Amino acid sequence: MSGFCLIASSRARLSPDSIAAATLAGTTLEWYDFFLYGTASALVFNKQFVPLLSPAVGTLAAFSTLAVGFIARPRARSPPGAGGSRSS
C-alpha cells in the first residue's frame, strides 16, 4: 500500500467537529502570537532593538515588522505550497 493511500484513508476518518476544533486552536494560537508580538512591539522592542532611534521611530520600526508578518502570512498561503504553510 502506498503512502498516499494511507494518508487519504486517515483523512477520511476525521469528523467535521475535530477539523473545526483543530482549525479553531490553530487560528487562536496564531492570533494570540500576533497579539503578544504587537504588545511587545509597543512596549519593549523599540527600546531593546533600536535604542539609537527616537522612541517614535523605534515604535514605527517595530510595528513595521509586525505589519510585514501580518500581511505576508495570508499571501504565502494563497498559492498552495508556494513559500508558506504547506498544509493549506
PDB file of N, CA and C in Angstrom:
ATOM      1  N   MET A   1       0.845  -1.165   0.000  1.00  0.00           N
ATOM      2  CA  MET A   1       0.000   0.000   0.000  1.00  0.00           C
ATOM      3  C   MET A   1       0.897   1.237   0.000  1.00  0.00           C
ATOM      4  N   SER A   2       0.571   2.170  -0.847  1.00  0.00           N
ATOM      5  CA  SER A   2       1.414   3.362  -0.947  1.00  0.00           C
ATOM      6  C   SER A   2       1.111   4.344   0.169  1.00  0.00           C
ATOM      7  N   GLY A   3       2.006   5.286   0.359  1.00  0.00           N
ATOM      8  CA  GLY A   3       1.831   6.286   1.402  1.00  0.00           C
ATOM      9  C   GLY A   3       0.623   7.173   1.153  1.00  0.00           C
ATOM     10  N   PHE A   4       0.324   7.425  -0.128  1.00  0.00           N
ATOM     11  CA  PHE A   4      -0.819   8.271  -0.453  1.00  0.00           C
ATOM     12  C   PHE A   4      -2.120   7.633   0.016  1.00  0.00           C
ATOM     13  N   CYS A   5      -2.246   6.350  -0.165  1.00  0.00           N
ATOM     14  CA  CYS A   5      -3.474   5.672   0.261  1.00  0.00           C
ATOM     15  C   CYS A   5      -3.632   5.718   1.780  1.00  0.00           C
ATOM     16  N   LEU A   6      -2.533   5.622   2.503  1.00  0.00           N
ATOM     17  CA  LEU A   6      -2.612   5.702   3.960  1.00  0.00           C
ATOM     18  C   LEU A   6      -3.048   7.089   4.411  1.00  0.00           C
ATOM     19  N   ILE A   7      -2.511   8.113   3.753  1.00  0.00           N
ATOM     20  CA  ILE A   7      -2.887   9.480   4.112  1.00  0.00           C
ATOM     21  C   ILE A   7      -4.339   9.734   3.751  1.00  0.00           C
ATOM     22  N   ALA A   8      -4.753   9.313   2.575  1.00  0.00           N
ATOM     23  CA  ALA A   8      -6.126   9.548   2.156  1.00  0.00           C
ATOM     24  C   ALA A   8      -7.115   8.808   3.048  1.00  0.00           C
ATOM     25  N   SER A   9      -6.784   7.595   3.442  1.00  0.00           N
ATOM     26  CA  SER A   9      -7.717   6.853   4.294  1.00  0.00           C
ATOM     27  C   SER A   9      -7.768   7.425   5.706  1.00  0.00           C
ATOM     28  N   SER A  10      -6.650   7.974   6.211  1.00  0.00           N
ATOM     29  CA  SER A  10      -6.680   8.554   7.551  1.00  0.00           C
ATOM     30  C   SER A  10      -7.421   9.884   7.556  1.00  0.00           C
ATOM     31  N   ARG A  11      -7.377  10.622   6.467  1.00  0.00           N
ATOM     32  CA  ARG A  11      -8.107  11.882   6.392  1.00  0.00           C
ATOM     33  C   ARG A  11      -9.611  11.643   6.293  1.00  0.00           C
ATOM     34  N   ALA A  12     -10.006  10.548   5.706  1.00  0.00           N
ATOM     35  CA  ALA A  12     -11.425  10.280   5.541  1.00  0.00           C
ATOM     36  C   ALA A  12     -12.101  10.018   6.885  1.00  0.00           C
ATOM     37  N   ARG A  13     -11.364   9.630   7.895  1.00  0.00           N
ATOM     38  CA  ARG A  13     -11.932   9.315   9.203  1.00  0.00           C
ATOM     39  C   ARG A  13     -12.111  10.525  10.108  1.00  0.00           C
ATOM     40  N   LEU A  14     -11.593  11.672   9.724  1.00  0.00           N
ATOM     41  CA  LEU A  14     -11.700  12.859  10.563  1.00  0.00           C
ATOM     42  C   LEU A  14     -13.126  13.399  10.529  1.00  0.00           C
ATOM     43  N   SER A  15     -13.659  13.678  11.703  1.00  0.00           N
ATOM     44  CA  SER A  15     -15.007  14.230  11.759  1.00  0.00           C
ATOM     45  C   SER A  15     -14.951  15.740  11.562  1.00  0.00           C
ATOM     46  N   PRO A  16     -16.039  16.318  11.110  1.00  0.00           N
ATOM     47  CA  PRO A  16     -16.063  17.778  10.969  1.00  0.00           C
ATOM     48  C   PRO A  16     -15.833  18.506  12.296  1.00  0.00           C
ATOM     49  N   ASP A  17     -16.254  17.904  13.400  1.00  0.00           N
ATOM     50  CA  ASP A  17     -16.024  18.533  14.707  1.00  0.00           C
ATOM     51  C   ASP A  17     -14.542  18.596  15.055  1.00  0.00           C
ATOM     52  N   SER A  18     -13.799  17.529  14.763  1.00  0.00           N
ATOM     53  CA  SER A  18     -12.365  17.545  15.072  1.00  0.00           C
ATOM     54  C   SER A  18     -11.616  18.497  14.145  1.00  0.00           C
ATOM     55  N   ILE A  19     -12.070  18.598  12.908  1.00  0.00           N
ATOM     56  CA  ILE A  19     -11.447  19.551  11.983  1.00  0.00           C
ATOM     57  C   ILE A  19     -11.709  20.981  12.450  1.00  0.00           C
ATOM     58  N   ALA A  20     -12.942  21.253  12.869  1.00  0.00           N
ATOM     59  CA  ALA A  20     -13.281  22.589  13.360  1.00  0.00           C
ATOM     60  C   ALA A  20     -12.506  22.925  14.631  1.00  0.00           C
ATOM     61  N   ALA A  21     -12.339  21.947  15.516  1.00  0.00           N
ATOM     62  CA  ALA A  21     -11.582  22.183  16.752  1.00  0.00           C
ATOM     63  C   ALA A  21     -10.108  22.469  16.452  1.00  0.00           C
ATOM     64  N   ALA A  22      -9.532  21.718  15.526  1.00  0.00           N
ATOM     65  CA  ALA A  22      -8.132  21.945  15.161  1.00  0.00           C
ATOM     66  C   ALA A  22      -7.954  23.302  14.481  1.00  0.00           C
ATOM     67  N   THR A  23      -8.903  23.678  13.645  1.00  0.00           N
ATOM     68  CA  THR A  23      -8.846  24.979  12.982  1.00  0.00           C
ATOM     69  C   THR A  23      -8.968  26.108  13.995  1.00  0.00           C
ATOM     70  N   LEU A  24      -9.885  25.963  14.934  1.00  0.00           N
ATOM     71  CA  LEU A  24     -10.059  26.970  15.974  1.00  0.00           C
ATOM     72  C   LEU A  24      -8.805  27.103  16.833  1.00  0.00           C
ATOM     73  N   ALA A  25      -8.206  25.982  17.192  1.00  0.00           N
ATOM     74  CA  ALA A  25      -6.991  26.014  18.008  1.00  0.00           C
ATOM     75  C   ALA A  25      -5.843  26.687  17.254  1.00  0.00           C
ATOM     76  N   GLY A  26      -5.662  26.353  15.993  1.00  0.00           N
ATOM     77  CA  GLY A  26      -4.586  26.949  15.212  1.00  0.00           C
ATOM     78  C   GLY A  26      -4.774  28.437  14.992  1.00  0.00           C
ATOM     79  N   THR A  27      -6.001  28.839  14.682  1.00  0.00           N
ATOM     80  CA  THR A  27      -6.281  30.257  14.469  1.00  0.00           C
ATOM     81  C   THR A  27      -6.119  31.052  15.759  1.00  0.00           C
ATOM     82  N   THR A  28      -6.587  30.483  16.861  1.00  0.00           N
ATOM     83  CA  THR A  28      -6.451  31.152  18.154  1.00  0.00           C
ATOM     84  C   THR A  28      -4.978  31.337  18.518  1.00  0.00           C
ATOM     85  N   LEU A  29      -4.201  30.308  18.307  1.00  0.00           N
ATOM     86  CA  LEU A  29      -2.770  30.401  18.608  1.00  0.00           C
ATOM     87  C   LEU A  29      -2.075  31.434  17.731  1.00  0.00           C
ATOM     88  N   GLU A  30      -2.430  31.464  16.454  1.00  0.00           N
ATOM     89  CA  GLU A  30      -1.809  32.431  15.550  1.00  0.00           C
ATOM     90  C   GLU A  30      -2.176  33.863  15.931  1.00  0.00           C
ATOM     91  N   TRP A  31      -3.429  34.129  16.235  1.00  0.00           N
ATOM     92  CA  TRP A  31      -3.831  35.474  16.613  1.00  0.00           C
ATOM     93  C   TRP A  31      -3.246  35.875  17.962  1.00  0.00           C
ATOM     94  N   TYR A  32      -3.132  34.929  18.890  1.00  0.00           N
ATOM     95  CA  TYR A  32      -2.509  35.230  20.177  1.00  0.00           C
ATOM     96  C   TYR A  32      -1.041  35.597  19.975  1.00  0.00           C
ATOM     97  N   ASP A  33      -0.377  34.921  19.046  1.00  0.00           N
ATOM     98  CA  ASP A  33       1.008  35.235  18.726  1.00  0.00           C
ATOM     99  C   ASP A  33       1.125  36.661  18.207  1.00  0.00           C
ATOM    100  N   PHE A  34       0.234  37.060  17.295  1.00  0.00           N
ATOM    101  CA  PHE A  34       0.258  38.430  16.785  1.00  0.00           C
ATOM    102  C   PHE A  34      -0.073  39.434  17.880  1.00  0.00           C
ATOM    103  N   PHE A  35      -0.980  39.079  18.795  1.00  0.00           N
ATOM    104  CA  PHE A  35      -1.306  39.968  19.911  1.00  0.00           C
ATOM    105  C   PHE A  35      -0.091  40.181  20.815  1.00  0.00           C
ATOM    106  N   LEU A  36       0.590  39.096  21.160  1.00  0.00           N
ATOM    107  CA  LEU A  36       1.783  39.223  22.008  1.00  0.00           C
ATOM    108  C   LEU A  36       2.875  40.029  21.319  1.00  0.00           C
ATOM    109  N   TYR A  37       3.104  39.767  20.029  1.00  0.00           N
ATOM    110  CA  TYR A  37       4.144  40.498  19.314  1.00  0.00           C
ATOM    111  C   TYR A  37       3.780  41.974  19.200  1.00  0.00           C
ATOM    112  N   GLY A  38       2.500  42.267  18.967  1.00  0.00           N
ATOM    113  CA  GLY A  38       2.074  43.669  18.890  1.00  0.00           C
ATOM    114  C   GLY A  38       2.257  44.389  20.204  1.00  0.00           C
ATOM    115  N   THR A  39       1.929  43.727  21.297  1.00  0.00           N
ATOM    116  CA  THR A  39       2.120  44.323  22.613  1.00  0.00           C
ATOM    117  C   THR A  39       3.595  44.540  22.909  1.00  0.00           C
ATOM    118  N   ALA A  40       4.409  43.548  22.596  1.00  0.00           N
ATOM    119  CA  ALA A  40       5.851  43.694  22.813  1.00  0.00           C
ATOM    120  C   ALA A  40       6.448  44.752  21.892  1.00  0.00           C
ATOM    121  N   SER A  41       5.905  44.886  20.686  1.00  0.00           N
ATOM    122  CA  SER A  41       6.385  45.931  19.773  1.00  0.00           C
ATOM    123  C   SER A  41       6.164  47.312  20.359  1.00  0.00           C
ATOM    124  N   ALA A  42       5.017  47.503  20.963  1.00  0.00           N
ATOM    125  CA  ALA A  42       4.703  48.816  21.514  1.00  0.00           C
ATOM    126  C   ALA A  42       5.481  49.123  22.778  1.00  0.00           C
ATOM    127  N   LEU A  43       5.757  48.100  23.582  1.00  0.00           N
ATOM    128  CA  LEU A  43       6.334  48.364  24.905  1.00  0.00           C
ATOM    129  C   LEU A  43       7.832  48.104  25.025  1.00  0.00           C
ATOM    130  N   VAL A  44       8.364  47.134  24.278  1.00  0.00           N
ATOM    131  CA  VAL A  44       9.724  46.677  24.535  1.00  0.00           C
ATOM    132  C   VAL A  44      10.660  46.852  23.337  1.00  0.00           C
ATOM    133  N   PHE A  45      10.218  46.445  22.156  1.00  0.00           N
ATOM    134  CA  PHE A  45      11.140  46.312  21.025  1.00  0.00           C
ATOM    135  C   PHE A  45      11.775  47.624  20.598  1.00  0.00           C
ATOM    136  N   ASN A  46      11.065  48.735  20.721  1.00  0.00           N
ATOM    137  CA  ASN A  46      11.679  49.995  20.301  1.00  0.00           C
ATOM    138  C   ASN A  46      12.876  50.350  21.176  1.00  0.00           C
ATOM    139  N   LYS A  47      12.824  50.017  22.454  1.00  0.00           N
ATOM    140  CA  LYS A  47      13.949  50.309  23.352  1.00  0.00           C
ATOM    141  C   LYS A  47      15.040  49.236  23.285  1.00  0.00           C
ATOM    142  N   GLN A  48      14.628  48.009  23.045  1.00  0.00           N
ATOM    143  CA  GLN A  48      15.563  46.889  23.076  1.00  0.00           C
ATOM    144  C   GLN A  48      16.401  46.776  21.808  1.00  0.00           C
ATOM    145  N   PHE A  49      15.772  46.911  20.633  1.00  0.00           N
ATOM    146  CA  PHE A  49      16.468  46.616  19.383  1.00  0.00           C
ATOM    147  C   PHE A  49      16.947  47.843  18.625  1.00  0.00           C
ATOM    148  N   VAL A  50      16.310  48.967  18.813  1.00  0.00           N
ATOM    149  CA  VAL A  50      16.753  50.186  18.126  1.00  0.00           C
ATOM    150  C   VAL A  50      16.867  51.340  19.127  1.00  0.00           C
ATOM    151  N   PRO A  51      17.784  51.243  20.087  1.00  0.00           N
ATOM    152  CA  PRO A  51      17.872  52.281  21.123  1.00  0.00           C
ATOM    153  C   PRO A  51      18.420  53.617  20.617  1.00  0.00           C
ATOM    154  N   LEU A  52      19.099  53.615  19.478  1.00  0.00           N
ATOM    155  CA  LEU A  52      19.680  54.856  18.978  1.00  0.00           C
ATOM    156  C   LEU A  52      18.661  55.748  18.287  1.00  0.00           C
ATOM    157  N   LEU A  53      17.518  55.190  17.902  1.00  0.00           N
ATOM    158  CA  LEU A  53      16.487  55.979  17.257  1.00  0.00           C
ATOM    159  C   LEU A  53      15.575  56.600  18.302  1.00  0.00           C
ATOM    160  N   SER A  54      14.822  57.588  17.869  1.00  0.00           N
ATOM    161  CA  SER A  54      13.852  58.180  18.796  1.00  0.00           C
ATOM    162  C   SER A  54      12.775  57.147  19.127  1.00  0.00           C
ATOM    163  N   PRO A  55      12.108  57.294  20.245  1.00  0.00           N
ATOM    164  CA  PRO A  55      11.082  56.308  20.618  1.00  0.00           C
ATOM    165  C   PRO A  55       9.976  56.149  19.572  1.00  0.00           C
ATOM    166  N   ALA A  56       9.573  57.252  18.949  1.00  0.00           N
ATOM    167  CA  ALA A  56       8.506  57.174  17.938  1.00  0.00           C
ATOM    168  C   ALA A  56       8.967  56.394  16.714  1.00  0.00           C
ATOM    169  N   VAL A  57      10.172  56.643  16.244  1.00  0.00           N
ATOM    170  CA  VAL A  57      10.692  55.932  15.072  1.00  0.00           C
ATOM    171  C   VAL A  57      10.953  54.468  15.413  1.00  0.00           C
ATOM    172  N   GLY A  58      11.427  54.195  16.617  1.00  0.00           N
ATOM    173  CA  GLY A  58      11.635  52.815  17.032  1.00  0.00           C
ATOM    174  C   GLY A  58      10.341  52.030  17.112  1.00  0.00           C
ATOM    175  N   THR A  59       9.287  52.674  17.599  1.00  0.00           N
ATOM    176  CA  THR A  59       7.986  52.019  17.660  1.00  0.00           C
ATOM    177  C   THR A  59       7.445  51.769  16.254  1.00  0.00           C
ATOM    178  N   LEU A  60       7.611  52.725  15.357  1.00  0.00           N
ATOM    179  CA  LEU A  60       7.182  52.519  13.964  1.00  0.00           C
ATOM    180  C   LEU A  60       7.966  51.393  13.302  1.00  0.00           C
ATOM    181  N   ALA A  61       9.245  51.294  13.585  1.00  0.00           N
ATOM    182  CA  ALA A  61      10.043  50.199  13.026  1.00  0.00           C
ATOM    183  C   ALA A  61       9.561  48.850  13.557  1.00  0.00           C
ATOM    184  N   ALA A  62       9.243  48.776  14.838  1.00  0.00           N
ATOM    185  CA  ALA A  62       8.745  47.537  15.422  1.00  0.00           C
ATOM    186  C   ALA A  62       7.380  47.170  14.846  1.00  0.00           C
ATOM    187  N   PHE A  63       6.491  48.152  14.698  1.00  0.00           N
ATOM    188  CA  PHE A  63       5.184  47.883  14.111  1.00  0.00           C
ATOM    189  C   PHE A  63       5.284  47.543  12.628  1.00  0.00           C
ATOM    190  N   SER A  64       6.319  48.032  11.952  1.00  0.00           N
ATOM    191  CA  SER A  64       6.515  47.679  10.543  1.00  0.00           C
ATOM    192  C   SER A  64       6.814  46.192  10.394  1.00  0.00           C
ATOM    193  N   THR A  65       7.622  45.646  11.289  1.00  0.00           N
ATOM    194  CA  THR A  65       7.882  44.208  11.209  1.00  0.00           C
ATOM    195  C   THR A  65       6.626  43.409  11.526  1.00  0.00           C
ATOM    196  N   LEU A  66       5.791  43.910  12.421  1.00  0.00           N
ATOM    197  CA  LEU A  66       4.508  43.263  12.698  1.00  0.00           C
ATOM    198  C   LEU A  66       3.628  43.295  11.453  1.00  0.00           C
ATOM    199  N   ALA A  67       3.590  44.426  10.765  1.00  0.00           N
ATOM    200  CA  ALA A  67       2.772  44.554   9.559  1.00  0.00           C
ATOM    201  C   ALA A  67       3.248  43.616   8.453  1.00  0.00           C
ATOM    202  N   VAL A  68       4.545  43.476   8.298  1.00  0.00           N
ATOM    203  CA  VAL A  68       5.067  42.569   7.271  1.00  0.00           C
ATOM    204  C   VAL A  68       4.633  41.133   7.555  1.00  0.00           C
ATOM    205  N   GLY A  69       4.745  40.712   8.793  1.00  0.00           N
ATOM    206  CA  GLY A  69       4.308  39.363   9.138  1.00  0.00           C
ATOM    207  C   GLY A  69       2.812  39.182   8.998  1.00  0.00           C
ATOM    208  N   PHE A  70       2.047  40.209   9.353  1.00  0.00           N
ATOM    209  CA  PHE A  70       0.599  40.139   9.275  1.00  0.00           C
ATOM    210  C   PHE A  70       0.123  40.063   7.828  1.00  0.00           C
ATOM    211  N   ILE A  71       0.791  40.778   6.933  1.00  0.00           N
ATOM    212  CA  ILE A  71       0.414  40.782   5.519  1.00  0.00           C
ATOM    213  C   ILE A  71       0.960  39.565   4.790  1.00  0.00           C
ATOM    214  N   ALA A  72       2.158  39.129   5.136  1.00  0.00           N
ATOM    215  CA  ALA A  72       2.806  38.037   4.400  1.00  0.00           C
ATOM    216  C   ALA A  72       2.198  36.671   4.701  1.00  0.00           C
ATOM    217  N   ARG A  73       1.658  36.467   5.876  1.00  0.00           N
ATOM    218  CA  ARG A  73       1.135  35.140   6.228  1.00  0.00           C
ATOM    219  C   ARG A  73      -0.001  34.693   5.313  1.00  0.00           C
ATOM    220  N   PRO A  74      -1.058  35.472   5.116  1.00  0.00           N
ATOM    221  CA  PRO A  74      -2.098  35.008   4.183  1.00  0.00           C
ATOM    222  C   PRO A  74      -1.627  34.980   2.738  1.00  0.00           C
ATOM    223  N   ARG A  75      -0.743  35.879   2.368  1.00  0.00           N
ATOM    224  CA  ARG A  75      -0.250  35.904   0.981  1.00  0.00           C
ATOM    225  C   ARG A  75       0.572  34.648   0.679  1.00  0.00           C
ATOM    226  N   ALA A  76       1.302  34.156   1.657  1.00  0.00           N
ATOM    227  CA  ALA A  76       2.109  32.954   1.444  1.00  0.00           C
ATOM    228  C   ALA A  76       1.226  31.718   1.329  1.00  0.00           C
ATOM    229  N   ARG A  77       0.047  31.752   1.911  1.00  0.00           N
ATOM    230  CA  ARG A  77      -0.867  30.615   1.834  1.00  0.00           C
ATOM    231  C   ARG A  77      -1.674  30.602   0.559  1.00  0.00           C
ATOM    232  N   SER A  78      -1.745  31.712  -0.170  1.00  0.00           N
ATOM    233  CA  SER A  78      -2.631  31.800  -1.332  1.00  0.00           C
ATOM    234  C   SER A  78      -2.375  30.723  -2.370  1.00  0.00           C
ATOM    235  N   PRO A  79      -1.207  30.672  -2.999  1.00  0.00           N
ATOM    236  CA  PRO A  79      -0.960  29.544  -3.909  1.00  0.00           C
ATOM    237  C   PRO A  79      -0.491  28.337  -3.090  1.00  0.00           C
ATOM    238  N   PRO A  80      -1.155  27.210  -3.193  1.00  0.00           N
ATOM    239  CA  PRO A  80      -0.800  26.062  -2.341  1.00  0.00           C
ATOM    240  C   PRO A  80       0.659  25.630  -2.511  1.00  0.00           C
ATOM    241  N   GLY A  81       1.352  25.563  -1.415  1.00  0.00           N
ATOM    242  CA  GLY A  81       2.718  25.072  -1.412  1.00  0.00           C
ATOM    243  C   GLY A  81       3.759  26.068  -1.871  1.00  0.00           C
ATOM    244  N   ALA A  82       3.381  27.315  -2.098  1.00  0.00           N
ATOM    245  CA  ALA A  82       4.336  28.286  -2.606  1.00  0.00           C
ATOM    246  C   ALA A  82       4.834  29.184  -1.481  1.00  0.00           C
ATOM    247  N   GLY A  83       5.872  28.746  -0.800  1.00  0.00           N
ATOM    248  CA  GLY A  83       6.547  29.576   0.179  1.00  0.00           C
ATOM    249  C   GLY A  83       5.758  29.891   1.425  1.00  0.00           C
ATOM    250  N   GLY A  84       5.061  28.948   1.943  1.00  0.00           N
ATOM    251  CA  GLY A  84       4.326  29.208   3.160  1.00  0.00           C
ATOM    252  C   GLY A  84       3.890  27.922   3.802  1.00  0.00           C
ATOM    253  N   SER A  85       2.746  27.940   4.382  1.00  0.00           N
ATOM    254  CA  SER A  85       2.204  26.776   5.050  1.00  0.00           C
ATOM    255  C   SER A  85       1.813  25.721   4.020  1.00  0.00           C
ATOM    256  N   ARG A  86       2.426  24.567   4.071  1.00  0.00           N
ATOM    257  CA  ARG A  86       2.161  23.535   3.075  1.00  0.00           C
ATOM    258  C   ARG A  86       0.878  22.766   3.374  1.00  0.00           C
ATOM    259  N   SER A  87       0.296  22.968   4.523  1.00  0.00           N
ATOM    260  CA  SER A  87      -0.905  22.237   4.869  1.00  0.00           C
ATOM    261  C   SER A  87      -2.161  22.859   4.288  1.00  0.00           C
ATOM    262  N   SER A  88      -2.066  24.076   3.751  1.00  0.00           N
ATOM    263  CA  SER A  88      -3.256  24.736   3.205  1.00  0.00           C
ATOM    264  C   SER A  88      -3.526  24.310   1.794  1.00  0.00           C
TER     265      SER A  88
END
